[in-house]
XYZ file of C-alpha atoms in Angstrom:
491
model
C -38.492 -1.386 62.340
C -39.671 -4.997 62.098
C -43.008 -3.777 60.759
C -41.331 -1.553 58.166
C -39.436 -4.449 56.531
C -42.043 -7.160 57.056
C -43.037 -7.191 53.370
C -39.490 -7.985 52.217
C -38.287 -11.401 53.460
C -34.644 -10.686 52.639
C -34.559 -7.387 54.498
C -36.572 -8.859 57.358
C -33.958 -11.612 57.712
C -31.067 -9.155 57.641
C -32.506 -6.773 60.226
C -33.551 -9.629 62.484
C -29.997 -11.006 62.337
C -28.549 -7.576 63.208
C -31.067 -6.892 65.975
C -32.622 -4.112 63.870
C -29.564 -1.886 64.095
C -29.833 0.995 61.593
C -27.636 0.932 58.510
C -28.495 4.311 57.001
C -30.122 6.621 59.521
C -28.119 8.487 62.132
C -25.118 10.777 61.785
C -22.682 7.871 62.200
C -23.878 6.388 58.885
C -23.373 9.491 56.742
C -20.662 7.754 54.666
C -23.083 4.997 53.674
C -25.761 7.475 52.684
C -23.236 9.493 50.717
C -22.025 6.407 48.809
C -25.600 5.472 47.898
C -26.503 9.014 46.843
C -23.405 9.196 44.640
C -24.210 5.856 42.997
C -27.837 6.808 42.385
C -26.842 10.185 40.959
C -24.688 8.341 38.404
C -27.236 5.610 37.627
C -28.413 7.446 34.527
C -24.963 6.939 32.996
C -25.767 3.211 32.981
C -29.236 3.596 31.511
C -30.888 2.606 34.799
C -34.433 3.654 35.808
C -33.540 6.783 37.765
C -37.151 7.948 38.072
C -38.049 4.838 40.047
C -35.199 5.513 42.482
C -36.551 9.030 43.246
C -33.254 10.272 44.644
C -34.573 13.784 45.261
C -37.471 12.364 47.254
C -35.066 10.325 49.357
C -32.862 13.340 50.099
C -35.922 15.383 51.052
C -37.136 12.613 53.361
C -33.838 12.674 55.255
C -34.139 16.426 55.724
C -37.682 16.173 57.044
C -37.576 13.025 59.212
C -38.640 13.785 62.768
C -40.177 10.816 64.608
C -38.721 7.386 65.390
C -41.525 5.810 63.353
C -40.603 7.944 60.349
C -36.955 7.077 60.912
C -37.728 3.338 60.796
C -39.712 3.758 57.597
C -36.904 5.788 56.046
C -34.383 3.130 57.034
C -36.489 0.468 55.298
C -37.056 2.689 52.266
C -33.338 3.322 51.873
C -32.484 -0.366 52.163
C -35.141 -1.270 49.588
C -33.762 1.360 47.237
C -30.204 0.132 47.756
C -31.230 -3.465 47.012
C -33.119 -2.443 43.883
C -30.176 -0.437 42.585
C -27.768 -3.283 43.373
C -29.932 -5.762 41.460
C -30.370 -3.421 38.496
C -26.699 -2.530 38.100
C -25.288 -6.003 38.719
C -27.835 -8.293 37.047
C -30.149 -6.198 34.898
C -33.436 -4.335 35.083
C -35.581 -6.802 33.133
C -36.619 -10.417 33.602
C -35.981 -11.350 29.962
C -37.908 -14.617 29.845
C -41.095 -12.692 30.647
C -40.598 -10.651 27.489
C -39.066 -13.202 25.120
C -39.494 -16.891 26.038
C -36.430 -17.859 23.987
C -34.130 -15.960 26.371
C -33.534 -18.452 29.153
C -31.008 -16.781 31.427
C -30.436 -17.488 35.112
C -29.806 -13.928 36.235
C -27.125 -13.392 38.890
C -29.555 -11.843 41.372
C -27.911 -11.157 44.739
C -29.299 -12.636 47.942
C -30.751 -9.661 49.811
C -29.537 -10.563 53.303
C -26.052 -11.443 52.022
C -25.967 -8.210 50.027
C -26.802 -6.130 53.084
C -24.282 -7.952 55.280
C -21.610 -7.437 52.623
C -22.333 -3.732 52.384
C -22.276 -3.192 56.148
C -18.918 -4.971 56.424
C -17.274 -3.050 53.569
C -16.059 0.448 52.826
C -19.248 1.976 51.362
C -17.903 3.661 48.235
C -15.774 0.683 47.240
C -18.705 -1.674 47.740
C -20.969 0.425 45.533
C -18.299 0.462 42.836
C -17.947 -3.323 43.078
C -21.574 -3.755 41.994
C -20.814 -2.458 38.487
C -20.000 -5.276 36.018
C -16.242 -5.578 35.558
C -16.265 -7.272 32.145
C -14.236 -5.180 29.638
C -17.192 -5.255 27.238
C -19.346 -3.359 29.745
C -16.771 -0.574 30.063
C -16.316 -0.354 26.301
C -20.079 -0.164 25.751
C -20.333 2.657 28.308
C -17.610 4.549 26.464
C -19.348 4.034 23.113
C -22.655 5.205 24.586
C -21.057 8.335 26.041
C -19.506 9.214 22.683
C -22.733 8.553 20.802
C -24.774 10.662 23.220
C -22.360 13.538 22.624
C -22.807 13.144 18.881
C -26.620 13.086 19.221
C -26.503 16.210 21.395
C -24.472 17.851 18.634
C -27.111 17.136 16.010
C -26.467 13.537 14.999
C -24.916 12.467 11.714
C -26.625 14.894 9.362
C -29.036 14.356 6.434
C -29.652 10.907 4.980
C -28.361 9.832 1.577
C -31.043 9.622 -1.119
C -29.058 8.154 -4.039
C -29.382 4.365 -4.011
C -25.867 3.602 -5.220
C -22.616 5.544 -5.045
C -19.157 4.474 -6.119
C -15.720 5.690 -7.185
C -15.871 8.643 -9.564
C -19.331 9.822 -8.485
C -19.744 13.473 -7.499
C -22.496 15.748 -6.268
C -24.664 16.402 -3.227
C -25.200 12.729 -2.334
C -21.445 12.150 -2.174
C -21.086 15.174 0.121
C -23.852 13.842 2.396
C -22.172 10.413 2.449
C -18.824 12.040 3.200
C -20.251 14.069 6.078
C -21.999 11.082 7.671
C -18.811 9.027 7.488
C -16.895 11.898 9.115
C -19.429 12.252 11.935
C -19.416 8.470 12.496
C -15.630 8.480 12.778
C -14.804 6.460 9.672
C -13.307 9.328 7.668
C -10.945 12.169 8.677
C -12.265 15.624 7.886
C -11.924 16.432 4.197
C -13.527 18.835 1.724
C -13.636 16.383 -1.170
C -16.885 16.347 -3.168
C -15.981 13.300 -5.240
C -16.075 9.611 -4.359
C -12.292 9.203 -4.155
C -10.046 6.541 -2.621
C -10.485 8.072 0.848
C -14.268 7.748 0.774
C -13.991 4.261 -0.707
C -11.694 3.193 2.144
C -14.051 4.736 4.717
C -17.056 2.925 3.214
C -15.109 -0.362 3.292
C -14.267 0.237 6.963
C -17.926 0.937 7.718
C -18.905 -2.269 5.921
C -16.492 -4.340 8.008
C -18.085 -3.044 11.205
C -21.573 -3.896 9.916
C -21.004 -7.389 8.439
C -21.260 -6.195 4.845
C -18.968 -7.169 1.962
C -16.104 -4.629 2.302
C -15.947 -3.596 -1.340
C -16.061 0.156 -0.680
C -19.197 0.606 -2.801
C -22.112 2.434 -1.166
C -24.803 0.169 -2.582
C -28.382 -0.021 -1.325
C -27.639 -2.427 1.549
C -24.713 -0.304 2.716
C -26.686 2.930 2.505
C -29.527 1.395 4.507
C -27.047 0.900 7.339
C -25.332 4.277 6.908
C -28.723 6.017 6.930
C -29.745 4.544 10.282
C -29.891 7.319 12.852
C -27.580 7.779 15.811
C -30.652 7.309 18.025
C -31.253 3.864 16.495
C -27.661 2.882 17.214
C -28.035 4.159 20.784
C -31.029 1.859 21.224
C -28.909 -1.126 20.159
C -26.143 -0.162 22.588
C -28.678 0.286 25.393
C -29.941 -3.266 24.961
C -26.375 -4.598 24.707
C -25.568 -2.959 28.055
C -28.566 -4.633 29.685
C -27.554 -7.971 28.174
C -24.074 -7.595 29.690
C -25.665 -7.194 33.111
C -27.580 -10.454 32.633
C -24.315 -12.295 32.036
C -22.387 -10.675 34.886
C -20.880 -13.991 36.008
C -17.581 -15.793 35.339
C -17.881 -17.123 31.792
C -15.052 -19.626 32.024
C -11.343 -19.209 31.375
C -12.051 -21.228 28.235
C -15.560 -20.874 26.881
C -17.530 -20.954 23.651
C -19.280 -17.741 22.628
C -22.051 -17.931 20.033
C -23.369 -14.564 18.876
C -26.573 -15.460 17.071
C -27.045 -11.976 15.615
C -23.475 -12.026 14.269
C -23.772 -15.602 12.909
C -20.410 -16.486 14.474
C -19.070 -18.970 17.014
C -15.816 -18.456 18.906
C -13.632 -20.432 21.265
C -12.340 -17.948 23.838
C -9.298 -18.394 26.075
C -8.688 -15.733 28.718
C -10.921 -13.311 26.783
C -8.914 -13.806 23.577
C -10.350 -15.449 20.462
C -8.609 -18.783 19.838
C -10.888 -19.881 16.997
C -13.581 -18.032 15.065
C -16.006 -19.646 12.643
C -18.984 -18.514 10.595
C -22.275 -20.040 11.759
C -25.829 -20.717 10.655
C -28.603 -20.262 13.224
C -32.296 -21.110 13.534
C -34.808 -19.694 11.075
C -36.965 -16.678 11.898
C -40.292 -18.367 12.806
C -40.662 -18.403 16.596
C -40.627 -22.197 16.867
C -37.351 -22.450 14.921
C -35.354 -19.615 16.469
C -32.246 -20.572 18.407
C -32.792 -19.812 22.113
C -30.349 -17.963 24.354
C -28.917 -19.852 27.301
C -25.681 -21.121 28.845
C -24.651 -24.750 29.344
C -21.511 -26.906 29.363
C -20.158 -28.841 26.395
C -19.202 -32.335 27.510
C -18.502 -34.352 24.355
C -18.396 -34.418 20.592
C -19.747 -37.163 18.372
C -17.943 -38.116 15.178
C -19.924 -39.702 12.320
C -23.234 -38.877 14.016
C -26.613 -40.182 13.031
C -29.579 -37.815 13.053
C -32.767 -38.372 14.997
C -35.346 -36.013 13.560
C -37.194 -33.618 15.874
C -40.966 -34.033 15.766
C -41.375 -30.500 14.392
C -39.148 -31.272 11.402
C -41.010 -34.512 10.708
C -44.269 -32.566 10.534
C -42.932 -29.602 8.588
C -40.639 -31.290 6.085
C -40.956 -35.055 5.874
C -44.428 -36.289 6.791
C -46.107 -36.057 3.404
C -43.136 -37.631 1.655
C -42.831 -40.330 4.298
C -46.477 -41.382 4.091
C -46.208 -41.459 0.286
C -43.279 -43.856 0.408
C -40.511 -41.282 -0.029
C -37.644 -40.122 2.202
C -36.053 -43.570 1.933
C -32.882 -42.336 3.638
C -34.785 -42.292 6.934
C -35.126 -45.352 9.159
C -38.232 -45.849 11.292
C -37.284 -46.652 14.894
C -39.528 -47.986 17.681
C -39.301 -47.106 21.380
C -36.853 -49.971 21.963
C -34.474 -48.627 19.324
C -35.268 -51.293 16.715
C -35.647 -50.581 13.009
C -39.259 -51.100 11.902
C -39.991 -52.111 8.272
C -42.083 -49.432 6.606
C -44.231 -52.114 5.019
C -45.550 -52.972 8.490
C -46.822 -49.424 9.138
C -50.188 -48.078 8.004
C -49.322 -44.375 7.811
C -52.964 -43.444 7.213
C -53.656 -44.236 10.878
C -51.277 -41.555 12.119
C -50.514 -37.876 12.071
C -47.141 -36.314 12.906
C -48.491 -35.648 16.395
C -49.453 -39.242 17.294
C -46.871 -41.122 15.195
C -45.430 -43.641 17.716
C -42.036 -43.990 16.055
C -38.857 -41.975 15.643
C -37.066 -41.277 12.381
C -33.321 -41.600 12.076
C -30.803 -41.008 9.311
C -27.597 -43.040 9.430
C -24.163 -41.385 9.284
C -23.024 -40.495 5.806
C -22.240 -37.713 3.346
C -25.864 -36.530 3.077
C -26.572 -36.593 6.812
C -27.678 -33.040 7.787
C -25.321 -33.106 10.792
C -22.308 -33.738 8.579
C -19.273 -35.396 10.107
C -19.418 -34.187 13.720
C -21.681 -32.655 16.336
C -20.716 -30.897 19.567
C -22.950 -31.660 22.518
C -23.920 -29.617 25.570
C -27.077 -31.537 26.628
C -29.917 -29.127 27.337
C -33.738 -29.099 27.464
C -33.972 -27.535 23.984
C -31.889 -30.208 22.195
C -29.643 -27.499 20.747
C -26.101 -28.367 19.674
C -23.368 -27.299 17.243
C -22.656 -29.387 14.152
C -21.160 -29.718 10.693
C -23.322 -29.356 7.583
C -23.131 -30.699 4.008
C -24.818 -27.513 2.710
C -21.587 -25.556 2.423
C -22.958 -22.929 0.030
C -25.219 -21.440 2.719
C -22.220 -20.170 4.669
C -21.493 -17.691 1.868
C -24.675 -15.715 2.574
C -24.722 -12.647 4.821
C -27.881 -13.435 6.806
C -27.634 -17.089 7.791
C -30.854 -18.038 9.599
C -31.721 -21.360 7.969
C -31.674 -24.152 10.554
C -34.384 -25.633 12.752
C -32.635 -24.208 15.821
C -29.230 -25.872 16.050
C -26.044 -24.059 15.068
C -24.072 -25.136 12.013
C -20.347 -24.400 11.845
C -18.369 -23.589 8.719
C -15.129 -24.920 10.273
C -16.272 -27.898 12.361
C -13.024 -29.865 12.014
C -10.853 -26.943 13.145
C -13.321 -26.451 15.977
C -12.860 -30.097 17.016
C -9.068 -29.881 16.789
C -9.007 -26.867 19.095
C -11.327 -28.471 21.640
C -9.228 -31.661 21.684
C -5.889 -29.835 21.809
C -5.906 -29.767 25.599
C -6.251 -33.519 26.020
C -4.014 -34.969 23.302
C -0.746 -34.073 21.604
C -2.256 -34.978 18.239
C -5.829 -33.641 18.060
C -5.863 -33.757 14.256
C -4.751 -37.386 14.200
C -7.273 -38.399 16.862
C -10.161 -36.748 15.082
C -9.239 -37.869 11.563
C -8.644 -41.498 12.534
C -12.021 -41.540 14.267
C -13.634 -39.989 11.211
C -12.048 -42.537 8.856
C -13.409 -45.409 10.937
C -16.901 -44.407 9.741
C -18.188 -45.583 13.114
C -20.402 -43.395 15.237
C -18.018 -42.466 18.059
C -18.333 -40.270 21.117
C -15.232 -38.420 22.341
C -15.581 -37.079 25.869
C -13.958 -33.754 26.638
C -11.493 -34.039 29.506
C -12.758 -30.685 30.768
C -16.271 -29.431 30.149
C -16.403 -26.111 28.311
C -19.058 -23.464 29.103
C -21.162 -22.523 26.084
C -22.937 -19.158 25.949
C -25.570 -18.659 23.263
C -25.969 -14.891 23.078
C -27.664 -12.381 20.795
C -25.786 -9.108 20.390
C -26.741 -6.609 17.696
C -24.154 -4.218 19.140
C -20.782 -5.242 20.507
C -17.210 -3.995 20.710
C -13.806 -5.403 19.885
C -10.648 -5.290 21.990
C -9.654 -1.973 20.393
C -12.955 -0.373 21.342
C -14.410 -0.461 17.834
C -18.201 -0.752 17.839
C -19.887 -3.329 15.598
C -23.575 -3.408 14.703
C -25.697 -6.237 13.322
C -29.268 -6.612 12.105
C -31.910 -7.585 14.653
C -32.719 -10.731 12.672
C -35.145 -12.140 15.278
C -36.537 -8.756 16.338
C -35.595 -9.502 19.939
C -33.675 -6.319 20.686
C -36.543 -4.155 19.458
C -38.851 -5.863 21.960
C -36.304 -5.597 24.744
C -35.797 -1.900 24.097
C -39.546 -1.341 24.315
C -39.529 -3.105 27.694
C -36.562 -1.054 28.898
C -38.327 2.104 27.752
C -41.450 1.160 29.727
C -39.235 0.564 32.769
C -37.542 3.947 32.325
C -34.201 2.201 31.776
C -33.052 4.024 28.643
C -30.897 7.047 27.858
C -33.039 10.164 27.567
C -31.752 12.805 25.178
C -33.344 16.154 26.043
């Protein structure tokens, strides 16, 4: 037995600690085998890589085992399979950072020896069930996937619309195709109407709300592009969302901040309920400006902040102007924090890469950080902040920043964060703002911040929302899941 598990340190530790007592083999362990077989037979319902588990091969091996040596190998094989399944179902199939460097998640991988000890001490079926993520979002995604798979098996949503714009009063084949797709998607009760009436207009508006489009009830080109996406494409989005839920299968905090980059929104959550919701702007699409995905803790906010420019922004936006005597709003700062007169600097000696100074913009109405920033110190220097460019929040796709997240309602956001440490959060914030002094306000309790990227997600009523894959991340993740065999196969 020791030889059979020697290549797996976790299993070797467990079996050494239990004096190599079998967990799976032998008639007395039939309940454990049965619980594992049941879980593996249902793994496909979670989009897990069932081919790699080879359940049929395992069952055959138990029928054919004859020698003690074979029994030891089968014991090790079963434990390895159990551990792999447990990791996949509870913390995800992929290592996301290997696929997309901007996804920096510490996956909740179980300790192998602890996992095995826990299983041996528990009722087998209940333990296997406990491995499945318990977050309501995971259950709702599973339900949405089941319903969508049924629709795909029934032929999908029908032909695509070819007319580029449809609205009230229109009639004809394109309206019928639109009507039928809306019926199959669940936005419209069954009807025989062949004209674009108030019922179709209401259904289109409902569809638009679930896809972050202006809910005007007009099937314009942007709306039809979304309506024409296939059920298979939507299933791919849900598959990735399910995997992403497994990566975040940890307590998120009774109060936490949830940033959905693909939805361009930021929320303060209390006991899984939205306390505050604000429109956001995220990093631009070039790889070096995309907002990364990670979790950290917010510890303070800074009112009337100055802005120290990242080196990348100096090079991309300000260097030519700076060396030509422009960008006068920026102060040049040395390593000791002192302001350096520009007249003392020969800019021709430097490039953005070797420039030995920092650039800083003082607090004020034109400062890109606006009136407040919200800090959760991290290696990527990402934070939330106000912005003087208010018009950008009116756009649908809001990927404009150099990586940080801009909030449309930063003052309301501050009031809500401060509401747990003062009876007058508005007064505290506004008096600090009026002082015009750069001021740090520590949060009495740190708040977990989760920067996520969900192109498919549900609401509390089970409604399924879809968003554009603005960074192209989910497409790459789906390809990786497909290579791993961790997708839903529709035969």
